[in-house]
Amino acid sequence: MRRLIPAALLCVLLSATARGDEPIRLDIVDYAIPKSLTGAPGNAEAGKKVFLTRTLGNCLACHQVSALKSEEFHGEFGPSLDGVATRYNTAQLRLIVADPKRIFTDTVMPAFYKNDGLNRVRPEFVGKSVLTAAQVEDVVAFLETLK
Amino acid sequence: MSIRYGSLAGLATAALVLSAVATSGEELERKGIPAPPGHVFQTIISGYQFRTKETRALQDDDLENPGFLAVERAADVWKTVDGGEGKSCMSCHGEAEKTMKGVGAAMPKWSEKLNKPVNLEQQINICRTEHMKAEPWAFKSKELTDMTTFVRFQSRGLPVAVKTDGPMSPWFEKGKEIYYTRVGQLDLACASCHEKNNGKFMRADFLSQGQTNGFPTYRLRDQRLIPLHERFEGCMFDVRGVPYKPLSDEFLALELYVAWRGIGLPVETPSVRN
Ligand code: HEC
Ligand code: HEC
Ligand code: HEC
């Protein structure tokens, strides 16, 4: 954890992760998630790492970002994320990362904060989301820097 | 239902521009064959067309193509007696160059005896166990992949010509259903990558139509020939899904359906891929 989280909240988070099989319920209002998934703001630097790491966000598999030009291999499945923070507000970006199918029906972009309703999931990932709530917040904070 | 926010109109334009850039030039280079009416693609394109010049050159040169070692090995095994009946493949089938011509292009085929389709690997093992009284070869074993490559090589250049009607049709439908079903934690279907996004990069991977005309295919990364069902397994595993078992009914159905998606493409076995 790279930021201070009140101890009580941390306990809640950890126990939520431990009981990984409980389905995640998103607090969606008007095609957006206004509230932080952790109750705290994310960290953009950490989010950049999550964004790039192949076993985590691996967002560059599908997107291009000019600010990350030094990274090799930008994918072409999705649009460039340059200026994405001017197109969407934080609450919208949070839903796009957490569960993009709520907005882009039938998209190929995976939901990063969803742990049920999936088909033939490998046992080590059953009941788990691709990213944790904190990692989603970090990625959202990073997306906020793409103005 | 796709436009939720005002700014999405801008996204659509951006995506259009992007795909126009991504497909220019290279697309023209990728030759294919016109698809029959009612097919999902307009042009059916072999995976060969999506690979680099270097990889293609390796496939084009029979002396350089590492897949040919398998063809040579299996050509010897073809003539080698094995099993309780004291027979070799040749005892029953004679010269493979003649009797096996076209066989690999038409697999999987309906088997009256088993009342289901069989693919090349399965037929070879049926011959071993039933006709030769020999042990079946394990899936992914060098022996089975070599022989599969050898038999399919006898169809090189001939068009993929699977039958999908009659008793095959429920299998075809099953395969189609699997092809379009999203699986795994990443929730992607075969179609998400090979239908919607072929011709695009997914990070370092340049996506093809996922055609099967080159199988078994020599993969430079693995330094060996990869049978088709292992490729299917890999694609399902990568989206964090539980793959079906090699030679399962599900993969047989998928093999039939995907072969149809490449109907008319020349068999390229042994092809070379990165
Ligand atoms: C497998 C492909 C894939 C991956 C991986 C992926 N995306 Fe996407 N993303 C897409 C596609 C495709 C779209 C366009 C939406 C659609 O399908 O209509 C999109 C849209 C978006 C948008 C909206 C962009 C706009 O301008 O409208 C954002 C923001 C976004 N993705 C962020 C991310 C982040 C952050 C990650 C990683 C945590 C990620 N994506 C991973 C494919 C992907
Ligand atoms: C997340 C993306 C993705 C998904 C989903 C996917 N594949 Fe693939 N597949 C690839 C990549 C990357 C390659 C290697 C590059 C290429 O040939 O397209 C590949 C290669 C293949 C090939 C070899 C093509 C050749 O010419 O050698 C076949 C066949 C194939 N896939 C079939 C399938 C089937 C069937 C499914 C569904 C069960 C599937 N794929 C799902 C990404 C995917
Ligand atoms: C004793 C006879 C016999 C031997 C030995 C034998 N086969 Fe067969 N093979 C058959 C018969 C009979 C069929 C027709 C299908 C069936 O009854 O299984 C067949 C069918 C095939 C087919 C499908 C042909 C088609 O037109 O679809 C292939 C491929 C094949 N055999 C390969 C082999 C290989 C490889 C070997 C050696 C490892 C082998 N066979 C050994 C009898 C034999």
Coordinates of C-alpha atoms and ligand atoms in Angstrom, one line a residue:
Chain A
M1 CA 0.0 0.0 0.0
R2 CA 1.5 3.2 -1.1
R3 CA -0.8 5.5 0.8
L4 CA -2.3 5.9 4.2
I5 CA -5.6 4.1 4.6
P6 CA -7.3 4.2 8.0
A7 CA -6.7 0.9 9.7
A8 CA -10.4 0.1 10.0
L9 CA -10.9 0.5 6.3
L10 CA -7.9 -1.6 5.5
C11 CA -9.4 -4.4 7.5
V12 CA -12.6 -4.2 5.6
L13 CA -10.6 -4.3 2.3
L14 CA -8.5 -7.2 3.3
S15 CA -11.4 -9.2 4.5
A16 CA -13.3 -8.4 1.3
T17 CA -10.4 -9.7 -0.7
A18 CA -10.1 -12.8 1.4
R19 CA -13.7 -13.7 0.8
G20 CA -13.0 -13.4 -2.9
D21 CA -15.9 -15.4 -3.9
E22 CA -18.5 -12.8 -2.9
P23 CA -19.6 -11.1 -6.0
I24 CA -18.5 -7.5 -6.4
R25 CA -21.4 -5.0 -6.5
L26 CA -20.7 -1.7 -8.2
D27 CA -22.4 1.5 -7.0
I28 CA -23.4 2.8 -10.4
V29 CA -25.1 6.1 -10.8
D30 CA -25.9 7.4 -14.2
Y31 CA -23.3 5.3 -16.1
A32 CA -20.6 6.2 -13.6
I33 CA -19.2 5.3 -10.2
P34 CA -19.0 8.5 -8.2
K35 CA -17.5 7.0 -5.1
S36 CA -13.9 5.7 -4.8
L37 CA -13.9 1.9 -4.5
T38 CA -11.6 2.2 -1.6
G39 CA -12.9 5.4 -0.1
A40 CA -9.5 7.0 -0.9
P41 CA -8.0 8.6 -4.0
G42 CA -5.6 6.6 -6.1
N43 CA -2.0 7.1 -6.8
A44 CA -1.1 7.9 -10.4
E45 CA 2.5 6.6 -10.2
A46 CA 1.3 3.3 -8.9
G47 CA -1.5 3.3 -11.5
K48 CA 1.0 3.7 -14.3
K49 CA 2.8 0.6 -13.1
V50 CA -0.5 -1.3 -13.0
F51 CA -1.4 0.0 -16.5
L52 CA 1.9 -1.3 -17.9
T53 CA 2.3 -4.6 -16.1
R54 CA 1.3 -7.5 -18.3
T55 CA -0.2 -9.6 -15.5
L56 CA -2.2 -6.6 -14.1
G57 CA -3.8 -4.0 -16.4
N58 CA -1.7 -4.8 -19.5
C59 CA -3.7 -1.8 -20.9
L60 CA -1.1 -1.3 -23.6
A61 CA -2.0 -4.6 -25.1
C62 CA -4.9 -2.8 -26.6
H63 CA -4.4 1.0 -26.2
Q64 CA -1.9 3.6 -27.4
V65 CA -0.6 6.4 -25.1
S66 CA 1.8 9.0 -26.4
A67 CA 3.0 9.7 -22.9
L68 CA 4.3 6.1 -22.8
K69 CA 6.1 6.3 -26.1
S70 CA 9.2 4.8 -24.6
E71 CA 7.3 1.5 -24.0
E72 CA 7.4 -0.9 -26.8
F73 CA 4.3 -2.4 -28.5
H74 CA 1.1 -0.4 -28.2
G75 CA -1.9 -2.4 -29.1
E76 CA -4.6 -1.5 -31.6
F77 CA -7.8 -3.0 -30.3
G78 CA -8.9 0.1 -28.5
P79 CA -8.6 3.8 -29.1
S80 CA -5.7 6.0 -28.1
L81 CA -6.1 7.1 -24.5
D82 CA -4.4 10.5 -25.2
G83 CA -6.6 13.2 -23.6
V84 CA -9.0 10.6 -22.2
A85 CA -9.4 12.7 -19.0
T86 CA -10.9 15.5 -21.0
R87 CA -13.5 13.2 -22.5
Y88 CA -14.6 11.5 -19.3
N89 CA -14.8 12.6 -15.7
T90 CA -13.3 10.5 -12.8
A91 CA -16.6 8.7 -12.0
Q92 CA -17.0 7.7 -15.7
L93 CA -13.4 6.5 -16.0
R94 CA -13.9 4.4 -12.8
L95 CA -16.8 2.5 -14.4
I96 CA -15.0 2.2 -17.7
V97 CA -12.1 0.4 -16.0
A98 CA -14.2 -1.6 -13.5
D99 CA -16.8 -2.9 -16.0
P100 CA -16.7 -1.4 -19.5
K101 CA -19.6 -3.5 -20.8
R102 CA -22.0 -1.4 -18.7
I103 CA -21.2 1.4 -21.2
F104 CA -19.7 -0.1 -24.4
T105 CA -22.1 -3.0 -24.9
D106 CA -20.3 -6.0 -26.4
T107 CA -16.8 -4.4 -26.1
V108 CA -13.7 -6.7 -26.1
M109 CA -12.3 -4.7 -23.2
P110 CA -12.2 -6.9 -20.1
A111 CA -13.9 -5.8 -16.9
F112 CA -11.1 -5.2 -14.4
Y113 CA -13.3 -5.2 -11.3
K114 CA -15.8 -8.0 -11.7
N115 CA -15.6 -11.5 -10.2
D116 CA -18.7 -13.3 -11.2
G117 CA -20.9 -14.0 -14.3
L118 CA -17.8 -15.2 -16.2
N119 CA -17.4 -18.5 -18.0
R120 CA -14.8 -21.3 -17.6
V121 CA -12.4 -19.2 -15.4
R122 CA -9.1 -20.8 -14.5
P123 CA -9.3 -22.0 -10.9
E124 CA -6.6 -19.6 -9.6
F125 CA -8.7 -16.7 -10.8
V126 CA -12.2 -17.9 -9.8
G127 CA -14.0 -15.4 -7.6
K128 CA -11.2 -12.8 -8.1
S129 CA -11.2 -9.6 -10.2
V130 CA -8.3 -8.8 -12.5
L131 CA -7.4 -5.8 -10.4
T132 CA -8.0 -5.0 -6.7
A133 CA -10.2 -2.0 -5.8
A134 CA -7.0 -0.1 -4.9
Q135 CA -5.4 -0.9 -8.2
V136 CA -8.5 0.3 -10.1
E137 CA -8.3 3.6 -8.2
D138 CA -4.6 3.9 -9.0
V139 CA -5.3 3.3 -12.7
V140 CA -8.0 5.9 -12.7
A141 CA -5.6 8.4 -11.1
F142 CA -3.2 7.6 -13.9
L143 CA -5.9 8.1 -16.5
E144 CA -6.6 11.5 -14.9
T145 CA -3.1 12.6 -15.9
L146 CA -3.9 12.0 -19.6
K147 CA -5.3 15.4 -20.3
Chain B
M1 CA -27.3 1.3 -26.6
S2 CA -23.7 2.2 -27.2
I3 CA -23.8 6.0 -26.9
R4 CA -24.0 6.9 -23.2
Y5 CA -22.0 10.0 -23.0
G6 CA -21.9 13.0 -25.4
S7 CA -18.2 12.6 -26.0
L8 CA -18.6 9.1 -27.4
A9 CA -19.4 10.5 -30.8
G10 CA -15.8 11.7 -30.9
L11 CA -14.6 8.2 -30.0
A12 CA -16.3 6.6 -32.9
T13 CA -14.5 9.0 -35.3
A14 CA -11.2 8.4 -33.6
A15 CA -11.7 4.7 -33.9
L16 CA -12.5 5.0 -37.6
V17 CA -9.4 7.0 -38.3
L18 CA -7.3 4.5 -36.3
S19 CA -8.5 1.5 -38.2
A20 CA -8.0 3.2 -41.5
V21 CA -4.4 3.9 -40.6
A22 CA -3.8 0.4 -39.3
T23 CA -5.1 -1.4 -42.4
S24 CA -3.6 0.7 -45.2
G25 CA -0.7 -0.6 -47.1
E26 CA -0.2 -3.9 -45.2
E27 CA -3.8 -5.0 -46.0
L28 CA -3.1 -4.7 -49.7
E29 CA -0.1 -7.0 -49.3
R30 CA -2.2 -9.7 -47.5
K31 CA -3.6 -11.8 -50.2
G32 CA -6.6 -14.1 -49.6
I33 CA -9.3 -15.9 -51.4
P34 CA -12.9 -14.7 -51.8
A35 CA -15.2 -16.4 -49.3
P36 CA -18.2 -18.3 -50.5
P37 CA -21.6 -16.6 -50.0
G38 CA -22.9 -16.6 -46.4
H39 CA -19.4 -16.7 -45.0
V40 CA -18.3 -14.5 -42.1
F41 CA -15.4 -13.0 -44.0
Q42 CA -15.3 -11.4 -47.4
T43 CA -11.7 -12.5 -47.9
I44 CA -10.3 -15.6 -46.2
I45 CA -6.6 -15.1 -45.4
S46 CA -4.1 -17.6 -44.2
G47 CA -2.0 -16.9 -41.1
Y48 CA 1.0 -16.9 -43.4
Q49 CA 0.0 -13.5 -44.7
F50 CA 0.2 -12.0 -41.3
R51 CA 3.7 -13.1 -40.5
T52 CA 7.0 -11.3 -41.2
K53 CA 9.0 -11.7 -44.4
E54 CA 11.6 -13.7 -42.5
T55 CA 9.1 -16.2 -41.1
R56 CA 7.4 -16.5 -44.5
A57 CA 10.8 -17.1 -46.2
L58 CA 11.4 -19.9 -43.7
Q59 CA 8.1 -21.6 -44.6
D60 CA 8.7 -21.1 -48.3
D61 CA 12.0 -23.0 -48.4
D62 CA 11.6 -26.7 -47.8
L63 CA 15.2 -27.1 -47.0
E64 CA 15.2 -24.4 -44.3
N65 CA 11.7 -25.1 -42.9
P66 CA 12.3 -26.9 -39.6
G67 CA 8.9 -28.6 -39.9
F68 CA 10.3 -30.8 -42.7
L69 CA 12.4 -32.8 -40.2
A70 CA 9.1 -34.2 -38.9
V71 CA 7.9 -35.1 -42.4
E72 CA 11.1 -37.0 -42.9
R73 CA 11.0 -38.8 -39.6
A74 CA 7.4 -39.8 -40.1
A75 CA 8.1 -41.0 -43.7
D76 CA 10.3 -43.7 -42.1
V77 CA 7.8 -44.5 -39.4
W78 CA 5.1 -44.9 -42.2
K79 CA 7.1 -47.9 -43.4
T80 CA 8.0 -49.3 -40.0
V81 CA 6.1 -52.4 -38.7
D82 CA 4.7 -52.0 -35.2
G83 CA 2.1 -53.7 -33.0
G84 CA 0.6 -57.2 -32.7
E85 CA -0.6 -57.4 -36.3
G86 CA 2.9 -57.0 -37.7
K87 CA 1.9 -54.2 -39.9
S88 CA 3.0 -50.7 -40.9
C89 CA 0.9 -47.9 -42.2
M90 CA 2.2 -48.8 -45.6
S91 CA 0.9 -52.4 -45.4
C92 CA -2.6 -51.0 -45.7
H93 CA -2.2 -47.6 -47.3
G94 CA 0.7 -48.1 -49.7
E95 CA 2.4 -45.0 -50.9
A96 CA 1.3 -42.1 -48.8
E97 CA 2.0 -39.6 -51.6
K98 CA -0.9 -41.2 -53.5
T99 CA -3.3 -42.7 -50.9
M100 CA -3.2 -39.8 -48.4
K101 CA -3.5 -37.0 -50.9
G102 CA -6.4 -34.8 -50.0
V103 CA -7.1 -36.7 -46.7
G104 CA -5.7 -34.0 -44.4
A105 CA -7.5 -31.2 -46.3
A106 CA -10.9 -32.8 -45.5
M107 CA -10.4 -33.4 -41.7
P108 CA -12.3 -33.7 -39.4
K109 CA -14.4 -36.3 -41.2
W110 CA -17.5 -38.2 -40.2
S111 CA -16.9 -41.7 -39.0
E112 CA -19.8 -44.1 -39.5
K113 CA -18.3 -46.5 -37.1
L114 CA -17.9 -44.1 -34.2
N115 CA -21.0 -42.1 -35.1
K116 CA -19.0 -38.9 -34.7
P117 CA -16.3 -36.8 -36.5
V118 CA -12.7 -37.8 -36.2
N119 CA -9.7 -35.7 -36.9
L120 CA -6.3 -36.8 -38.2
E121 CA -4.7 -37.5 -34.8
Q122 CA -7.7 -39.6 -33.8
Q123 CA -7.8 -41.5 -37.1
I124 CA -4.0 -42.3 -36.8
N125 CA -4.5 -43.7 -33.3
I126 CA -7.6 -45.7 -34.4
C127 CA -5.4 -47.3 -37.1
R128 CA -2.7 -48.0 -34.5
T129 CA -5.0 -49.5 -31.9
E130 CA -7.5 -51.3 -34.1
H131 CA -5.7 -52.1 -37.3
M132 CA -2.2 -52.6 -36.0
K133 CA -2.8 -53.6 -32.4
A134 CA -0.2 -51.1 -31.4
E135 CA -0.2 -48.6 -28.5
P136 CA -1.9 -45.3 -29.3
W137 CA 0.5 -42.3 -29.4
A138 CA -0.1 -39.6 -26.8
F139 CA -1.4 -36.3 -27.9
K140 CA 1.5 -33.8 -28.2
S141 CA 4.0 -36.7 -28.5
K142 CA 6.6 -36.3 -31.2
E143 CA 5.4 -39.5 -32.9
L144 CA 1.7 -38.4 -33.2
T145 CA 2.5 -34.8 -34.3
D146 CA 5.1 -36.0 -36.8
M147 CA 2.7 -38.5 -38.4
T148 CA -0.1 -35.9 -38.4
T149 CA 2.3 -33.5 -40.1
F150 CA 3.4 -36.1 -42.6
V151 CA -0.2 -37.1 -43.6
R152 CA -1.4 -33.5 -43.8
F153 CA 1.7 -32.6 -45.9
Q154 CA 0.4 -35.0 -48.6
S155 CA -2.4 -32.4 -49.1
R156 CA -0.1 -29.4 -49.3
G157 CA -1.5 -26.9 -51.8
L158 CA -5.0 -28.5 -51.9
P159 CA -7.9 -26.5 -50.7
V160 CA -9.4 -27.1 -47.2
A161 CA -12.6 -28.9 -48.0
V162 CA -14.5 -30.0 -44.8
K163 CA -18.1 -31.3 -45.0
T164 CA -20.4 -29.5 -42.6
D165 CA -23.8 -30.9 -43.6
G166 CA -25.7 -34.0 -42.7
P167 CA -24.6 -35.6 -39.4
M168 CA -21.8 -33.0 -39.2
S169 CA -24.3 -30.1 -38.8
P170 CA -24.9 -30.3 -35.1
W171 CA -21.1 -30.5 -34.6
F172 CA -20.7 -27.4 -36.8
E173 CA -23.3 -25.5 -34.7
K174 CA -21.6 -26.6 -31.5
G175 CA -18.3 -25.4 -32.8
K176 CA -19.8 -22.1 -33.8
E177 CA -21.3 -21.6 -30.4
I178 CA -17.9 -22.2 -28.7
Y179 CA -16.2 -19.8 -31.2
Y180 CA -18.5 -17.0 -30.1
T181 CA -18.7 -17.7 -26.4
R182 CA -16.6 -15.5 -24.2
V183 CA -14.4 -17.4 -21.7
G184 CA -12.0 -16.8 -18.9
Q185 CA -11.4 -14.0 -16.5
L186 CA -10.6 -11.7 -19.5
D187 CA -14.0 -12.6 -21.0
L188 CA -12.9 -12.9 -24.6
A189 CA -14.2 -15.2 -27.4
C190 CA -12.2 -16.6 -30.4
A191 CA -14.2 -14.0 -32.4
S192 CA -13.1 -11.1 -30.2
C193 CA -9.6 -11.6 -31.4
H194 CA -9.7 -13.4 -34.7
E195 CA -12.9 -11.9 -36.2
K196 CA -13.2 -8.4 -34.8
N197 CA -9.5 -7.6 -34.5
N198 CA -7.5 -9.5 -37.1
G199 CA -4.9 -7.3 -38.8
K200 CA -4.3 -5.4 -35.6
F201 CA -1.6 -5.6 -33.0
M202 CA -2.3 -6.9 -29.5
R203 CA 0.9 -5.6 -28.0
A204 CA 3.6 -7.5 -29.8
D205 CA 1.2 -10.1 -31.3
F206 CA -0.1 -9.4 -34.8
L207 CA -3.5 -11.0 -35.0
S208 CA -4.5 -13.2 -37.9
Q209 CA -7.9 -14.7 -38.7
G210 CA -6.9 -17.8 -36.6
Q211 CA -7.0 -20.1 -39.6
T212 CA -6.0 -23.8 -39.4
N213 CA -4.7 -24.6 -42.8
G214 CA -1.1 -24.6 -41.7
F215 CA -1.4 -27.1 -38.8
P216 CA 0.6 -28.7 -37.3
T217 CA 2.6 -25.6 -37.4
Y218 CA 6.3 -25.1 -36.5
R219 CA 6.4 -22.4 -33.8
L220 CA 9.8 -20.6 -33.7
R221 CA 9.1 -19.6 -30.1
D222 CA 8.7 -23.3 -29.0
Q223 CA 11.1 -24.8 -31.5
R224 CA 8.7 -27.6 -32.3
L225 CA 5.6 -28.4 -34.2
I226 CA 2.4 -27.5 -32.4
P227 CA -0.8 -29.6 -33.1
L228 CA -4.0 -27.6 -33.6
H229 CA -5.6 -28.5 -30.3
E230 CA -2.6 -27.3 -28.4
R231 CA -3.0 -23.9 -30.1
F232 CA -6.7 -23.9 -29.1
E233 CA -5.6 -24.7 -25.5
G234 CA -3.1 -21.8 -25.6
C235 CA -5.6 -19.3 -26.8
M236 CA -8.1 -20.2 -24.1
F237 CA -5.5 -20.4 -21.4
D238 CA -4.2 -16.9 -22.3
V239 CA -7.6 -15.3 -21.6
R240 CA -7.4 -17.0 -18.2
G241 CA -9.9 -19.6 -19.2
V242 CA -10.0 -23.4 -18.6
P243 CA -9.3 -24.9 -22.0
Y244 CA -11.2 -28.0 -23.2
K245 CA -9.2 -31.1 -23.4
P246 CA -7.3 -31.9 -26.6
L247 CA -9.3 -34.3 -28.8
S248 CA -12.4 -33.7 -26.7
D249 CA -15.8 -33.4 -28.5
E250 CA -15.7 -29.7 -27.9
F251 CA -12.4 -29.2 -29.6
L252 CA -13.4 -31.5 -32.4
A253 CA -16.5 -29.4 -33.0
L254 CA -14.3 -26.2 -32.9
E255 CA -11.8 -27.8 -35.3
L256 CA -14.6 -28.5 -37.7
Y257 CA -16.1 -25.0 -37.4
V258 CA -12.8 -23.2 -37.7
A259 CA -11.8 -25.3 -40.7
W260 CA -15.0 -24.1 -42.4
R261 CA -14.0 -20.5 -41.7
G262 CA -10.9 -21.3 -43.8
I263 CA -12.6 -23.3 -46.5
G264 CA -10.7 -23.1 -49.8
L265 CA -7.4 -22.0 -48.3
P266 CA -4.5 -24.2 -49.5
V267 CA -3.1 -26.6 -46.9
E268 CA 0.3 -25.2 -45.8
T269 CA 1.5 -28.0 -43.5
P270 CA 4.2 -27.7 -42.2
S271 CA 3.7 -24.0 -41.8
V272 CA 6.1 -21.8 -39.8
R273 CA 4.8 -19.3 -37.3
N274 CA 6.5 -17.1 -34.7
Ligands
HEC1 C1 -8.5 -6.5 -24.9 C2 -8.5 -5.1 -25.2 C3 -8.5 -4.1 -24.1 C4 -7.8 -4.0 -23.0 C5 -6.8 -5.0 -22.4 C6 -8.1 -2.7 -22.4 N1 -9.0 -2.0 -23.2 FE1 -9.7 -0.2 -22.8 N2 -10.8 -0.3 -24.5 C7 -10.8 -1.3 -25.4 C8 -11.7 -1.0 -26.5 C9 -11.9 -1.9 -27.7 C10 -12.3 0.2 -26.2 C11 -13.3 1.0 -27.0 C12 -14.7 0.8 -26.4 C13 -15.6 0.0 -27.3 O1 -15.4 -1.2 -27.5 O2 -16.5 0.5 -27.9 C14 -11.7 0.7 -24.9 C15 -12.0 1.9 -24.3 C16 -11.4 2.4 -23.2 C17 -11.6 3.7 -22.6 C18 -12.5 4.8 -23.2 C19 -11.6 5.5 -24.3 C20 -12.4 6.5 -25.0 O3 -11.7 7.5 -25.5 O4 -13.6 6.4 -25.2 C21 -10.8 3.8 -21.6 C22 -10.6 5.0 -20.6 C23 -10.0 2.5 -21.4 N3 -10.4 1.7 -22.5 C24 -9.1 2.3 -20.5 C25 -8.4 1.1 -20.3 C26 -7.5 0.7 -19.2 C27 -7.2 1.7 -18.1 C28 -7.1 -0.6 -19.4 C29 -6.3 -1.4 -18.5 C30 -6.5 -1.4 -17.1 C31 -7.8 -1.0 -20.6 N4 -8.5 0.0 -21.1 C32 -7.6 -2.3 -21.2 C33 -10.0 -2.4 -25.3 C34 -9.2 -2.8 -24.3
HEC2 C1 -6.9 -12.6 -26.6 C2 -6.8 -12.9 -28.0 C3 -7.1 -14.3 -28.5 C4 -8.2 -15.1 -28.3 C5 -9.4 -14.8 -27.5 C6 -8.0 -16.2 -29.2 N1 -6.8 -16.2 -29.8 FE1 -6.2 -17.5 -31.2 N2 -4.4 -16.4 -31.4 C7 -4.1 -15.3 -30.7 C8 -2.8 -14.8 -31.1 C9 -2.1 -13.6 -30.5 C10 -2.3 -15.8 -32.0 C11 -1.0 -15.7 -32.7 C12 -1.0 -14.8 -33.9 C13 -2.0 -15.2 -34.9 O1 -1.7 -16.1 -35.7 O2 -3.1 -14.7 -34.9 C14 -3.4 -16.7 -32.2 C15 -3.3 -17.8 -33.1 C16 -4.3 -18.7 -33.4 C17 -4.3 -19.7 -34.4 C18 -3.1 -20.1 -35.3 C19 -3.2 -19.3 -36.6 C20 -2.0 -19.6 -37.5 O3 -2.1 -19.2 -38.7 O4 -1.1 -20.3 -37.1 C21 -5.5 -20.4 -34.3 C22 -5.9 -21.6 -35.2 C23 -6.3 -19.7 -33.3 N3 -5.5 -18.7 -32.7 C24 -7.6 -20.1 -32.9 C25 -8.3 -19.6 -31.9 C26 -9.5 -20.1 -31.4 C27 -10.3 -21.3 -32.0 C28 -9.9 -19.4 -30.3 C29 -11.0 -19.5 -29.3 C30 -11.0 -20.8 -28.6 C31 -8.9 -18.3 -30.1 N4 -7.9 -18.5 -31.1 C32 -8.9 -17.3 -29.2 C33 -5.0 -14.6 -29.9 C34 -6.2 -15.0 -29.4
HEC3 C1 -4.5 -53.0 -41.1 C2 -4.8 -51.9 -41.9 C3 -4.4 -50.5 -41.5 C4 -3.2 -50.1 -41.1 C5 -1.9 -50.9 -40.7 C6 -3.3 -48.6 -41.0 N1 -4.5 -48.2 -41.4 FE1 -5.1 -46.3 -41.6 N2 -6.9 -47.0 -42.3 C7 -7.3 -48.3 -42.4 C8 -8.7 -48.4 -42.6 C9 -9.6 -49.6 -42.8 C10 -9.2 -47.0 -42.7 C11 -10.6 -46.6 -42.9 C12 -11.2 -46.0 -41.6 C13 -11.2 -47.0 -40.5 O1 -11.9 -48.1 -40.7 O2 -10.6 -46.8 -39.5 C14 -8.0 -46.2 -42.5 C15 -8.0 -44.8 -42.6 C16 -6.9 -44.0 -42.4 C17 -6.9 -42.6 -42.6 C18 -8.1 -41.7 -43.1 C19 -8.2 -41.9 -44.6 C20 -9.3 -41.2 -45.2 O3 -9.5 -41.3 -46.5 O4 -10.0 -40.4 -44.6 C21 -5.7 -42.1 -42.3 C22 -5.2 -40.7 -42.3 C23 -4.9 -43.3 -41.9 N3 -5.7 -44.4 -42.0 C24 -3.6 -43.3 -41.5 C25 -2.9 -44.4 -41.0 C26 -1.5 -44.3 -40.5 C27 -0.7 -43.0 -40.2 C28 -1.2 -45.6 -40.2 C29 0.1 -46.0 -39.4 C30 0.4 -45.4 -38.2 C31 -2.3 -46.4 -40.6 N4 -3.3 -45.7 -41.1 C32 -2.3 -47.8 -40.5 C33 -6.5 -49.4 -42.2 C34 -5.2 -49.4 -41.7

